[in-house]
Short mmCIF file of C-alpha atoms and ligand atoms in Angstrom, two decimals:
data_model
loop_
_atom_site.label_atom_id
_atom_site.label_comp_id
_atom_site.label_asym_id
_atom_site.label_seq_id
_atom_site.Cartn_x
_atom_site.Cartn_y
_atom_site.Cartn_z
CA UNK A 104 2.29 -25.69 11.04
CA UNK A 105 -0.71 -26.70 12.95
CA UNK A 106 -2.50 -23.84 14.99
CA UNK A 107 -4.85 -24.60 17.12
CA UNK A 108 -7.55 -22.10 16.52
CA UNK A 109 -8.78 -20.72 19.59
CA UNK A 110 -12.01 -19.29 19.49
CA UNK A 111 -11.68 -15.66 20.64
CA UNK A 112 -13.80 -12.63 21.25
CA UNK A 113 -13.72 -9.43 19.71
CA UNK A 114 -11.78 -7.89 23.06
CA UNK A 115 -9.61 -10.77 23.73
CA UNK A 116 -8.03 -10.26 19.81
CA UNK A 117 -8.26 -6.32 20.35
CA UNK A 118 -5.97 -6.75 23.27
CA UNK A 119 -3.83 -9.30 21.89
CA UNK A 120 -3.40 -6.63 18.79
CA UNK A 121 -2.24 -3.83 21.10
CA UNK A 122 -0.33 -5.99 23.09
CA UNK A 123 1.58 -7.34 20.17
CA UNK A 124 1.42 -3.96 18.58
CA UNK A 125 4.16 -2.80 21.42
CA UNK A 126 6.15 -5.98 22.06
CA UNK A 127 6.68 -6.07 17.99
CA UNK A 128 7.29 -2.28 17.45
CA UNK A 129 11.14 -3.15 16.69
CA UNK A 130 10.86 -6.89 15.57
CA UNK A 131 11.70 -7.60 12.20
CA UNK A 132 9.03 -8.29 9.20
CA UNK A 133 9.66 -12.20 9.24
CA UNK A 134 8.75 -12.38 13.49
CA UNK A 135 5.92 -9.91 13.10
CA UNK A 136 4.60 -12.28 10.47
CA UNK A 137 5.76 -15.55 12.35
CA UNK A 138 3.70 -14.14 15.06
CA UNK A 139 0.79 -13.78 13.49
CA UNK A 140 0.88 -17.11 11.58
CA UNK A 141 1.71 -18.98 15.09
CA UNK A 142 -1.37 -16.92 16.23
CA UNK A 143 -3.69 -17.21 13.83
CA UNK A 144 -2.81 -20.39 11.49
CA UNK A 145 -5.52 -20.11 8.70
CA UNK A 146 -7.63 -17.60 10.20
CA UNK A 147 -4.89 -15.54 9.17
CA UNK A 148 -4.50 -13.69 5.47
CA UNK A 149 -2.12 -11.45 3.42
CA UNK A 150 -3.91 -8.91 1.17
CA UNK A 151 -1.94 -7.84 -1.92
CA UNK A 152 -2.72 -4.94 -4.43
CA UNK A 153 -0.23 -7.10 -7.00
CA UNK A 154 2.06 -3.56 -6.49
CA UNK A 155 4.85 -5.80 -5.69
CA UNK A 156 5.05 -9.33 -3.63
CA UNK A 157 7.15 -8.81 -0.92
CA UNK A 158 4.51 -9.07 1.76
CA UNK A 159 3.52 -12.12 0.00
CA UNK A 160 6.64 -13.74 -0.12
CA UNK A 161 7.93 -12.60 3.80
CA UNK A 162 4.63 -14.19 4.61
CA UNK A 163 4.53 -17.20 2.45
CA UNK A 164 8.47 -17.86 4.58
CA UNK A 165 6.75 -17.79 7.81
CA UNK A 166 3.46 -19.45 6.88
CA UNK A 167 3.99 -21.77 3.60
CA UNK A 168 0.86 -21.63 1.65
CA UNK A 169 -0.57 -18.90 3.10
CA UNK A 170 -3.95 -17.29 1.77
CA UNK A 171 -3.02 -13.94 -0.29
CA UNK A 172 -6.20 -11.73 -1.20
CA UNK A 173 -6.01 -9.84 -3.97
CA UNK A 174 -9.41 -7.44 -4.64
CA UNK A 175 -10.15 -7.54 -8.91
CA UNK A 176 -11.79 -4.12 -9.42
CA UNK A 177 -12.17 -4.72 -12.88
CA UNK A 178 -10.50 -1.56 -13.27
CA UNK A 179 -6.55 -2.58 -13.13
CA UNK A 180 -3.66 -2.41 -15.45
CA UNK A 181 -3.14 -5.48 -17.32
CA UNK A 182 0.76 -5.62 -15.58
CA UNK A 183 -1.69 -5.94 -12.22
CA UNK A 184 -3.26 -8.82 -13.34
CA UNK A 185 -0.12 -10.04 -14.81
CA UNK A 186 1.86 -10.00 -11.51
CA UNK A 187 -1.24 -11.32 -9.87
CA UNK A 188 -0.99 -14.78 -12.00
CA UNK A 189 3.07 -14.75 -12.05
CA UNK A 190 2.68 -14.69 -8.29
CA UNK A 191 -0.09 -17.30 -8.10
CA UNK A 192 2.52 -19.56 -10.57
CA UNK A 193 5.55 -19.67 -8.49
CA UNK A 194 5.00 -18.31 -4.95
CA UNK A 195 3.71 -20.68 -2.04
CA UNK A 196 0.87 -18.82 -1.57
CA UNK A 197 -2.99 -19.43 -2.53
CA UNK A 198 -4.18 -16.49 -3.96
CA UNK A 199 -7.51 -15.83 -3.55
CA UNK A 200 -9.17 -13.26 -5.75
CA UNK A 201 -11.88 -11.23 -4.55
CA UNK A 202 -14.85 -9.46 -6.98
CA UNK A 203 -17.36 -6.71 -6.48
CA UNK A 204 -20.63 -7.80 -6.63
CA UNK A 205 -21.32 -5.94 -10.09
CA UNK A 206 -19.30 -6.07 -12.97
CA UNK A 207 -17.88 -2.83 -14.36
CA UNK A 208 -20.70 -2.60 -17.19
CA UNK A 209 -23.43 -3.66 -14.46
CA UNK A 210 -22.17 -1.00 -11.96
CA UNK A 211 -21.69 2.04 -15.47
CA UNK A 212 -25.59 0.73 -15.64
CA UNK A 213 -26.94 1.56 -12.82
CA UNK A 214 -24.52 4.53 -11.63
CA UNK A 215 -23.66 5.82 -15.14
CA UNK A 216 -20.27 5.46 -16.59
CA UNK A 217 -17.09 6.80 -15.23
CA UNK A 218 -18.12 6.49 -11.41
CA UNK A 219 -14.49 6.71 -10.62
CA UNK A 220 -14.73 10.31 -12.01
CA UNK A 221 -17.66 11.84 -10.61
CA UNK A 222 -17.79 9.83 -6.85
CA UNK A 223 -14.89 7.67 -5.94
CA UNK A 224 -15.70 7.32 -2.75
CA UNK A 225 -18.71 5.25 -3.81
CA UNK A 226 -16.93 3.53 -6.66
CA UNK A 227 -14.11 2.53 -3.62
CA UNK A 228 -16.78 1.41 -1.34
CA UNK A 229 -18.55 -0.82 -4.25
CA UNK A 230 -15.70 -2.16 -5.70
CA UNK A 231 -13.09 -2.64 -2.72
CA UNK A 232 -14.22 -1.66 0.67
CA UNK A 233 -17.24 -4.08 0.79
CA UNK A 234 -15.82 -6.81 -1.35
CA UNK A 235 -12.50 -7.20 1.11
CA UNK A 236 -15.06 -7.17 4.36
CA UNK A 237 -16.73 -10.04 2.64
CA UNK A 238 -13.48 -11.70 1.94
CA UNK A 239 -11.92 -11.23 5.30
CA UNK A 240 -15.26 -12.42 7.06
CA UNK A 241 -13.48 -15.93 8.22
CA UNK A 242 -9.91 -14.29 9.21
CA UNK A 243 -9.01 -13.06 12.77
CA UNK A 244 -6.43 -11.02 11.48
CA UNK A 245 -5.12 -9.96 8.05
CA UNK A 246 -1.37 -8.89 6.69
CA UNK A 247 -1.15 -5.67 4.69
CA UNK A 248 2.07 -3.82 2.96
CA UNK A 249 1.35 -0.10 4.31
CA UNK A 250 4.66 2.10 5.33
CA UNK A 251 4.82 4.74 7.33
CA UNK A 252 7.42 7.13 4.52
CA UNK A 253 4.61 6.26 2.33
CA UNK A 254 2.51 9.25 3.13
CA UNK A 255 1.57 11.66 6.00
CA UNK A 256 -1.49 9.34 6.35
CA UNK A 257 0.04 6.39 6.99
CA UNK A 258 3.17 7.88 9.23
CA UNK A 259 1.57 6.05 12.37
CA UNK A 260 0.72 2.94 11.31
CA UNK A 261 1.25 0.57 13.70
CA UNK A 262 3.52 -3.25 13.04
CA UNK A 263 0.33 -4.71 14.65
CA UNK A 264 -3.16 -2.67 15.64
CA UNK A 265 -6.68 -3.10 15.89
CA UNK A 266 -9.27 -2.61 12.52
CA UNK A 267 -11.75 -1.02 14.48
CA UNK A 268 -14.27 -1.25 11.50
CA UNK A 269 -13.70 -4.75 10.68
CA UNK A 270 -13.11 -6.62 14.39
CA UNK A 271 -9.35 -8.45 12.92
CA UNK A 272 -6.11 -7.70 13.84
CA UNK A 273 -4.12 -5.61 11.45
CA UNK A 274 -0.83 -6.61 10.92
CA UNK A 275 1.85 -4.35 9.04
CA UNK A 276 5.19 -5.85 9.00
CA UNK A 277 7.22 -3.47 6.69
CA UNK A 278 5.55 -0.55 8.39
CA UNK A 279 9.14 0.80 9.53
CA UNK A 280 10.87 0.06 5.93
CA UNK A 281 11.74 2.45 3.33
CA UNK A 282 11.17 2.37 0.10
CA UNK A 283 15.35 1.46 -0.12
CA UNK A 284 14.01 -1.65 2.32
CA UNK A 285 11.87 -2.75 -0.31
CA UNK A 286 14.03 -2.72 -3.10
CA UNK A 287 16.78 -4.60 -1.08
CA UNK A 288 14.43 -7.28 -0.47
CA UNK A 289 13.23 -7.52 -3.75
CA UNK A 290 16.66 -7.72 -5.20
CA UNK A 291 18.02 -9.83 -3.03
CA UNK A 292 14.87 -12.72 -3.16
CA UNK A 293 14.00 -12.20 -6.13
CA UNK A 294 11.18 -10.84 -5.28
CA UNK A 295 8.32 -10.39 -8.40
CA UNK A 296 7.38 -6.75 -8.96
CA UNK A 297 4.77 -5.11 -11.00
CA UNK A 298 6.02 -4.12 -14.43
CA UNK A 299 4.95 -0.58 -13.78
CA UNK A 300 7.07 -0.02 -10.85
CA UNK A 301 9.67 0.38 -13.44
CA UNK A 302 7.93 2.51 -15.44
CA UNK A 303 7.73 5.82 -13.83
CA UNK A 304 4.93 4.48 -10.89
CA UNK A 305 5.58 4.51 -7.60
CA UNK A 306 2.43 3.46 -5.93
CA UNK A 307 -0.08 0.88 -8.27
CA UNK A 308 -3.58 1.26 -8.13
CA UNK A 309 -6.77 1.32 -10.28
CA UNK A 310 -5.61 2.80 -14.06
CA UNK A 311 -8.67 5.54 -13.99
CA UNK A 312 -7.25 6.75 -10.79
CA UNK A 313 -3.53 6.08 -10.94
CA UNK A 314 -0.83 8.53 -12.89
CA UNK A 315 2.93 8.31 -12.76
CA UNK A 316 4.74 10.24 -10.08
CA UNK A 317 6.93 13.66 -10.66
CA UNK A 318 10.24 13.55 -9.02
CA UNK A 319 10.20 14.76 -5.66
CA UNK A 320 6.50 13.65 -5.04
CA UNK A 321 5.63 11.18 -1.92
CA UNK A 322 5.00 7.34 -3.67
CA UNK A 323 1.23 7.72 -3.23
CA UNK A 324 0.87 11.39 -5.24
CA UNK A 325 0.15 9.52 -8.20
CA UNK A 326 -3.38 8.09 -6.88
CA UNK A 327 -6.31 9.84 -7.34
CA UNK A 328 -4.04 12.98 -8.11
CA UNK A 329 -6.17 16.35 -8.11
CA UNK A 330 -8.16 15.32 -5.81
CA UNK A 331 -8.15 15.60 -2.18
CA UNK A 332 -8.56 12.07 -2.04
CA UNK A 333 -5.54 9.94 -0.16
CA UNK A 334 -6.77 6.46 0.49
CA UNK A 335 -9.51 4.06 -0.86
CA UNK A 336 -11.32 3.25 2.48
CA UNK A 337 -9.24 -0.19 3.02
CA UNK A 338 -7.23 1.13 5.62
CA UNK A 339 -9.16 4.23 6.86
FE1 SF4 B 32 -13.04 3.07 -8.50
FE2 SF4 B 32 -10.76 4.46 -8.73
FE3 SF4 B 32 -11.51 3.40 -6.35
FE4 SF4 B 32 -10.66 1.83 -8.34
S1 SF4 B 32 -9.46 3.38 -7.22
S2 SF4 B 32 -12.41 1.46 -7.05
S3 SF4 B 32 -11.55 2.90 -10.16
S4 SF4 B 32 -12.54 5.06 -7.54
#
């Protein structure tokens, strides 16, 4: 698909986002992302946490080859990694894989060990706030997977809105799916999955900062449980 890639400013994508943000409130997942790919072409990006690929692959449908940024905190489960290069291998997608700017042994250095512990809202902003508004300097808009039954935090999100902190165009296609959604589309495109999905996780993070979750708990109880703690910055 060939795009040609206007240049816009700052307000003329923040109205196009609310704009769209309305006019796509009931489309489905593959228009809101055909949307953004006949918007954006290249300038536009999915990000994955390797939890599952279904963004990837609704994305990778309406835009073949399509950039999909994954942030290596050096702190994930090996399955993370492993879904991460089993999506790379078969998907049409170019994953793109985005590091902090220490390692984790250059970061225990300087901060002390076990940042995750005793500040996680610095070890977030280190090791995956600033490294994704690095990444996503060249996009005009990126793709993420948030839902709104995920938790209270998210129960607003918009299918397309404005990332005030980072000037692009947030698009959310499965913002109105359920969890049920997910796991239809999975089964039904054979859609990968992290391994740990099936192993008593319901939401896939960083393994210092991610614990199964109890029955009855939202999918996002298990991250950075005990603390009052609900999101990593990314999407605040
Ligand atoms: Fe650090 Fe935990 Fe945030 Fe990962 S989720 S960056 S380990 S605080």
């Amino acid at each position: 698909m060939t795009v040609v890639q206007e240049e816009r400013t700052t307000e003329d994508l923040k109205a196009l986002a609310e704009r769209a943000g309305r006019e796509l409130e009931d489309a489905s997942a593959l228009d809101i992302l055909r949307w953004a790919a006949e918007t954006f072409g290249s300038r536009f990006c999915v990000t994955s946490s390797m939890e599952d690929a279904v963004v990837a692959h609704l994305a990778s449908r309406a835009l073949p080859g399509v950039d999909v940024v994954f942030l290596d905190t050096g702190y994930h489960f090996p399955e993370t990694i492993g879904t991460r290069d089993a999506v790379e291998a078969v998907m049409d997608v170019n994953v793109i894989t985005l590091t902090p700017r220490r390692t984790v042994a250059e970061q225990d250095a300087e901060y002390g060990p076990k940042l995750h512990d005793r500040d996680p809202d610095l070890c977030c902003a280190l090791r995956k706030v600033r490294p994704l508004e690095e990444g996503l300097e060249g996009y005009q808009a990126w793709a993420t997977g948030l839902r709104r039954d995920e938790s209270a935090t998210r129960a607003n999100t918009p299918v397309v809105g404005w990332d005030e902190k980072r000037g692009k165009v947030k698009v959310s296609p499965i913002a109105r799916w359920s969890q049920e959604d997910v796991q239809t589309y999975v089964a039904e495109h054979g859609v990968l999955t992290n391994p740990l999905l099936m192993d008593g996780y319901a939401s896939v993070g960083c393994a210092p900062c991610t614990r199964r979750v109890l029955e009855g708990e939202d999918s996002r109880a298990g991250r950075w449980a005990g603390r009052s703690k609900t999101e990593c910055g990314l999407h605040g």
